[in-house]
Coordinates of C-alpha atoms in Angstrom, one line a residue:
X5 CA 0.0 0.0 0.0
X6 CA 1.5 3.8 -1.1
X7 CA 0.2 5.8 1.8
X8 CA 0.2 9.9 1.0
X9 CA 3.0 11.1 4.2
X10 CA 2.2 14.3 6.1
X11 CA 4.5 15.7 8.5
X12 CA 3.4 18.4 11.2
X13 CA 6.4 20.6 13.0
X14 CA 9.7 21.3 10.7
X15 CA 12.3 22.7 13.6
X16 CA 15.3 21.2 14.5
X17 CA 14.4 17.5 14.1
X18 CA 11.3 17.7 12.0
X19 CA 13.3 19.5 8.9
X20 CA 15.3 16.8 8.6
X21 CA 13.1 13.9 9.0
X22 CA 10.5 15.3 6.6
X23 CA 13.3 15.8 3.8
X24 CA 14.3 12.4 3.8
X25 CA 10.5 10.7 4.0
X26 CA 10.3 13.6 0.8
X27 CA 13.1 11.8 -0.7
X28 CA 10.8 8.8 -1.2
X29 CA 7.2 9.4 -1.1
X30 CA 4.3 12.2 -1.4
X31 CA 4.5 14.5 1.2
X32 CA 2.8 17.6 2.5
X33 CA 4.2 19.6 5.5
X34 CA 3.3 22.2 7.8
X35 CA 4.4 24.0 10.4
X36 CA 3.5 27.3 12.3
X37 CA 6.4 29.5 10.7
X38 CA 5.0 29.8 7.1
X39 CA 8.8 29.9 5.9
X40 CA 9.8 26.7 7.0
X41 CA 6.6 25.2 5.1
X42 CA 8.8 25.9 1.9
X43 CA 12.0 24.7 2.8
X44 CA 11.4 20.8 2.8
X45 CA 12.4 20.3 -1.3
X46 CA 9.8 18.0 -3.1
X47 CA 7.1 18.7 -0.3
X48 CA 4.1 20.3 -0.2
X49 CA 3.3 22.6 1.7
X50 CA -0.4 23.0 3.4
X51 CA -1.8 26.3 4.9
X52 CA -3.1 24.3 7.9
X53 CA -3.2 21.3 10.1
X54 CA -6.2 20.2 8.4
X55 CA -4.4 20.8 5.1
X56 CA -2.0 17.9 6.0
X57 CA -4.9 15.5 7.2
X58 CA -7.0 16.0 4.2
X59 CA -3.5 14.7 2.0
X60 CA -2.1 12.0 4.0
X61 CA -3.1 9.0 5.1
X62 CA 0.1 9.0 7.9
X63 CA 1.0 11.7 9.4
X64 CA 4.5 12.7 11.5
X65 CA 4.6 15.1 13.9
X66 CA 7.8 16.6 15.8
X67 CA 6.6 19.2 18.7
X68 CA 8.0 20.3 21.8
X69 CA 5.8 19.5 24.1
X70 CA 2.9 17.5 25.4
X71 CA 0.3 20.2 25.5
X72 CA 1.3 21.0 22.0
X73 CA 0.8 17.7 20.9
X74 CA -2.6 17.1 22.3
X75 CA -3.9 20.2 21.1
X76 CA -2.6 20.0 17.2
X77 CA -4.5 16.2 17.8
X78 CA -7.1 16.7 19.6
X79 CA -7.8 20.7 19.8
X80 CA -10.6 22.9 17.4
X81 CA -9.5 22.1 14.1
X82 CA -6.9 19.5 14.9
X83 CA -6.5 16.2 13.4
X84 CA -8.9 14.0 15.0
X85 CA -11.3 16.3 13.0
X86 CA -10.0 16.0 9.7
X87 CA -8.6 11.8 9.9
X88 CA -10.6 9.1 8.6
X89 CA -10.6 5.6 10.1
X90 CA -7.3 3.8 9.2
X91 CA -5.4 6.7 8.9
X92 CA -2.5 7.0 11.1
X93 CA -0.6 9.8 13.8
X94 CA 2.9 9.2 14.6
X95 CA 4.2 11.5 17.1
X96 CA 8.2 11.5 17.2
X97 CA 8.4 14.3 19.9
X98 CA 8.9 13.5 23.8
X99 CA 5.8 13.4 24.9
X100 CA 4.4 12.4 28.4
X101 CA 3.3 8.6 28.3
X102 CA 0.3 9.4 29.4
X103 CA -1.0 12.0 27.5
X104 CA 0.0 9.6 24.2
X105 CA -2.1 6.9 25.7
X106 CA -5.0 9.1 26.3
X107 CA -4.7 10.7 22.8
X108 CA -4.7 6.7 21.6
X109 CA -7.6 5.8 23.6
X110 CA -9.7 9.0 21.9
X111 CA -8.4 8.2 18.4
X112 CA -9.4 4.6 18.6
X113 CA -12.7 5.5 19.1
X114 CA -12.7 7.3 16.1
X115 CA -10.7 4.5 14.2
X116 CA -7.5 6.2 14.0
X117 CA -4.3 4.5 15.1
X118 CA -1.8 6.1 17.2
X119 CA 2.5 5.5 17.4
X120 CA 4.1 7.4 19.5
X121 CA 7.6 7.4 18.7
X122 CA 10.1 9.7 19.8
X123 CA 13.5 9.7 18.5
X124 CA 16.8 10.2 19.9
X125 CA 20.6 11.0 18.4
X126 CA 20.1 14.8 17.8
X127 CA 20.4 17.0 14.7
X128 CA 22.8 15.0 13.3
X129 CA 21.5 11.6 13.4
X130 CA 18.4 13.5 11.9
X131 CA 20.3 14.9 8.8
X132 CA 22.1 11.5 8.4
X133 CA 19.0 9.6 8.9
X134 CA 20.6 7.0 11.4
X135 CA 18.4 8.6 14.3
X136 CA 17.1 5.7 16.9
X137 CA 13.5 4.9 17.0
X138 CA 11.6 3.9 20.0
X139 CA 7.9 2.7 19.5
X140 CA 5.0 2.0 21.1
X141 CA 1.7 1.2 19.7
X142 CA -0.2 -2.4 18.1
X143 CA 1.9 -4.5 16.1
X144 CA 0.0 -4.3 13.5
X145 CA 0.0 -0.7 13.2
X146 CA 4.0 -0.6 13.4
X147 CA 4.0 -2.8 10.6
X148 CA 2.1 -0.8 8.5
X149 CA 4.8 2.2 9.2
X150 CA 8.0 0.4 9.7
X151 CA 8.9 1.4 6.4
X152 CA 8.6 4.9 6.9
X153 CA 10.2 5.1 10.2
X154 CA 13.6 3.4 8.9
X155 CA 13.4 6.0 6.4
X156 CA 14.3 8.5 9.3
X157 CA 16.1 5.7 11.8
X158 CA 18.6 3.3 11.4
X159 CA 17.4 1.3 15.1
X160 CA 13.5 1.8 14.6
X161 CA 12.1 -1.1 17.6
X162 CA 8.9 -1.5 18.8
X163 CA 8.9 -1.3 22.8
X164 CA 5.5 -2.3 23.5
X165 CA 2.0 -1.0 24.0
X166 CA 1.0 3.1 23.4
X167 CA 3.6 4.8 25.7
X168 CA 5.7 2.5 25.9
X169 CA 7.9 4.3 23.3
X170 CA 7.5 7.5 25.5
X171 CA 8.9 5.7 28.6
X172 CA 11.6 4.3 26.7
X173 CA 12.9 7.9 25.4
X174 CA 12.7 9.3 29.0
X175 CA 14.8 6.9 30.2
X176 CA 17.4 7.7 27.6
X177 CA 17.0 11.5 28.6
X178 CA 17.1 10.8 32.2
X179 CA 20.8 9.1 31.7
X180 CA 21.8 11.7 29.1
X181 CA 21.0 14.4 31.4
X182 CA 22.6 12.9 34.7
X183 CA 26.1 12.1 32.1
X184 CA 25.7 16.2 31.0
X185 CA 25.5 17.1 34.7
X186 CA 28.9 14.7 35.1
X187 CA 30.6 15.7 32.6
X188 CA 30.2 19.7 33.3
X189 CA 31.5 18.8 37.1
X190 CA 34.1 16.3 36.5
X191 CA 35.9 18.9 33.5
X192 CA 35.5 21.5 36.0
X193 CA 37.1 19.7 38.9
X194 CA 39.5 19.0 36.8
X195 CA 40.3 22.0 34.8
X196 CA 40.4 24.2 38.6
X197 CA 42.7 21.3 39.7
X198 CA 45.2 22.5 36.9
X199 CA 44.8 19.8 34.0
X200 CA 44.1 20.9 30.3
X201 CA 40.8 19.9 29.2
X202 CA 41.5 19.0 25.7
X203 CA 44.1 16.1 27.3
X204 CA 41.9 15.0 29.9
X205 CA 39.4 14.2 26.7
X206 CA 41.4 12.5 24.8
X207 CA 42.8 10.9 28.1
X208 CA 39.2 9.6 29.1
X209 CA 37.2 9.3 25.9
X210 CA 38.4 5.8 25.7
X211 CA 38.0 4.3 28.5
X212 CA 34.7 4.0 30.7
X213 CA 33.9 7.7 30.7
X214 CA 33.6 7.0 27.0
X215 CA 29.9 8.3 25.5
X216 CA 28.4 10.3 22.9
X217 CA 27.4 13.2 25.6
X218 CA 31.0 13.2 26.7
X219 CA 32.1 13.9 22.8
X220 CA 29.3 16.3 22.3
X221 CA 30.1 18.0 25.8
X222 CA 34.2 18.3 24.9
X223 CA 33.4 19.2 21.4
X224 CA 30.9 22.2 22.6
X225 CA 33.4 23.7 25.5
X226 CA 36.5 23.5 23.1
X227 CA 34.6 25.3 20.4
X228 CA 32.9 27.7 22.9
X229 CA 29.7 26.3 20.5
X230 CA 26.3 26.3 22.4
X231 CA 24.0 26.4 19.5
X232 CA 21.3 23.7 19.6
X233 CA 20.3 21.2 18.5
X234 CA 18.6 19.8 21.9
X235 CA 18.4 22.7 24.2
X236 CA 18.3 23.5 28.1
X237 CA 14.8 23.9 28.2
X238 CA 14.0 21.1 26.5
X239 CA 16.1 19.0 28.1
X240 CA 14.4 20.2 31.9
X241 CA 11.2 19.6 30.3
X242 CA 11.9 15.9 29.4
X243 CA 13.7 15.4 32.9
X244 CA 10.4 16.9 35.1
X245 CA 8.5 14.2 32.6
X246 CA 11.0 11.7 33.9
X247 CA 10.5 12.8 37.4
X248 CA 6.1 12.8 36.8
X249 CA 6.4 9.3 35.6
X250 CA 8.6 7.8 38.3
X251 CA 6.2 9.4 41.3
X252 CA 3.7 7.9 39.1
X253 CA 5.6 4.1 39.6
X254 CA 7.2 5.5 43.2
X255 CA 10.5 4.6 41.4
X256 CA 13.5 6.5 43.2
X257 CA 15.3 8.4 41.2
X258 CA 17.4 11.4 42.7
X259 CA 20.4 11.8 40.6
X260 CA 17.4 12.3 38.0
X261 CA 16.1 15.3 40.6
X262 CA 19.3 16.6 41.1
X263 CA 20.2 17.0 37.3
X264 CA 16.4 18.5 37.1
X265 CA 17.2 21.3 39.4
X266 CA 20.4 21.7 38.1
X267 CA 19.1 22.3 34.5
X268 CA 16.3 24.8 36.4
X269 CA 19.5 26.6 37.7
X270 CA 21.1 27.2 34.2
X271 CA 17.7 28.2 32.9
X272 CA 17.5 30.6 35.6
X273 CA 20.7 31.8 34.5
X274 CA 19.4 32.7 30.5
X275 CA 21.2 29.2 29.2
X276 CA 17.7 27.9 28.4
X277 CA 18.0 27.9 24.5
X278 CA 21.6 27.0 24.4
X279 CA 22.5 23.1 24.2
X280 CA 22.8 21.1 27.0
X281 CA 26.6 21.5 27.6
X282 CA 26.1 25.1 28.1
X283 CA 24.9 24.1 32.0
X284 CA 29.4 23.8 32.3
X285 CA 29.1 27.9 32.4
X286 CA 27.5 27.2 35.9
X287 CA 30.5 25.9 37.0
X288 CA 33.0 28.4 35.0
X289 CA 30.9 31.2 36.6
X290 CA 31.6 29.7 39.9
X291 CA 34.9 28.6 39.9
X292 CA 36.4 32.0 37.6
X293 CA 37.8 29.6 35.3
X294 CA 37.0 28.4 31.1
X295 CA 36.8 25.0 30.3
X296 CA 38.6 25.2 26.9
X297 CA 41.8 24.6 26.9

């Protein structure tokens, strides 16, 4: 079956996505910022939401945040108004695990299937297309879209039922964050103790300390580089997620709180639409020092 693609939300992650799933099939796209509507080649773009449900029979979406997601679904003039039973939503933001299995629950009733399936590996993995996809949703329905999602991923794997996807990507966050927070106060410890930071990279990237936030981290504070991709603020937002679903399981998880606050602090401090290695300029602040090298 050739299913018509939409895609909903072109920033940072959506542009990409949508220009590869453009490279293969018939797409419309939309987004609030009419300019980025015409900057997905071989797309089309749509004036509205309801523009991209009328064309498609799947439809993407990439948004910052739950609220944002339920709305463009379920709001006045959202999709659940414009679908048609067996049409599909697949929502690759980081949305709350419950509010993806309450929009699932209202779809179904309306005969629309939901994925949710947020992706993780940043802008790059996005422009390369090797980004890694974690579902959740019926088999069935991850059948019918596997296709499309290894068009964006190169690990697309199916976690379970709605939300299960959504748990999945917090827990990446939740370690990601925690390893930012480490990395920011390890380099700092180390750079006020009197070692050069570029060494003590290329000294620990090998060994256990080894991981793609520590490469990001190094490569941002040697560059003095904090443009986003992932941000601060986005990055607090997924953590307090993190933090809403363990209460939810009364799951322990305080080095998850402390990064939390910690991300709140750098916020706080106007570092909230830099990347997440910006939260070392807390520490450099601090301590007087740069961690550069």
């Amino acid at each position: 079956m050739t299913e018509k693609i939409g895609f909903i939300g072109l920033g940072v992650m959506g542009a990409p996505m949508a220009r590869h799933l453009a490279a293969k099939y018939d797409l419309t796209v939309y987004d609030i910022e009419s300019a980025k509507r015409k900057g997905v080649p071989r797309a089309t773009p749509a004036e509205n939401i309801a523009g991209v449900a009328q064309s498609s029979t799947v439809i993407f979406l990439s948004l910052p945040g739950s609220e944002i997601v339920r709305e463009v679904i379920l709001g006045n003039g959202g999709l659940k108004n414009n679908l048609k039973p067996g049409n599909i939503i697949i929502d690759t933001s980081t949305t709350a695990p419950t509010i993806s299995q309450e929009i699932a629950s209202v779809l179904d009733q309306s005969g629309i299937s939901f994925l949710d399936a947020p992706v993780s590996g940043g802008e790059k993995a996005a422009s390369e297309g090797t980004l890694s996809v974690m579902v959740g949703g019926k088999p069935e329905v991850f059948g019918r879209c596997q296709e499309y999602l290894e068009t964006i991923g190169s690990s697309v794997i199916l976690m379970g039922n709605t939300g299960m996807g959504g748990v999945a990507k917090l827990v990446n966050n939740l370690i990601v964050g925690i390893t930012f927070v480490a990395v920011a106060e390890g380099f700092a410890l180390g750079t006020k103790s009197g070692l050069d930071p570029k060494l003590l990279y290329q000294a620990i990237r090998g060994g256990w300390a080894g991981s793609k936030v520590l490469e990001v981290s190094a490569e941002a504070m040697q560059a003095r580089n904090f443009k986003p991709g992932g941000t601060v603020d986005i990055h607090w937002k997924d953590l307090g997620y993190a933090l809403t679903l363990a209460r939810d399981k009364d799951v322990p998880v305080p080095a998850t709180a402390l990064a939390h606050e910690i991300f709140k602090v750098a916020r706080a401090a106007g570092k909230g639409r830099l990347a997440q290695p910006a939260i070392v300029q807390l520490w450099e602040r601090l301590l007087n020092i740069e961690i550069s090298g």
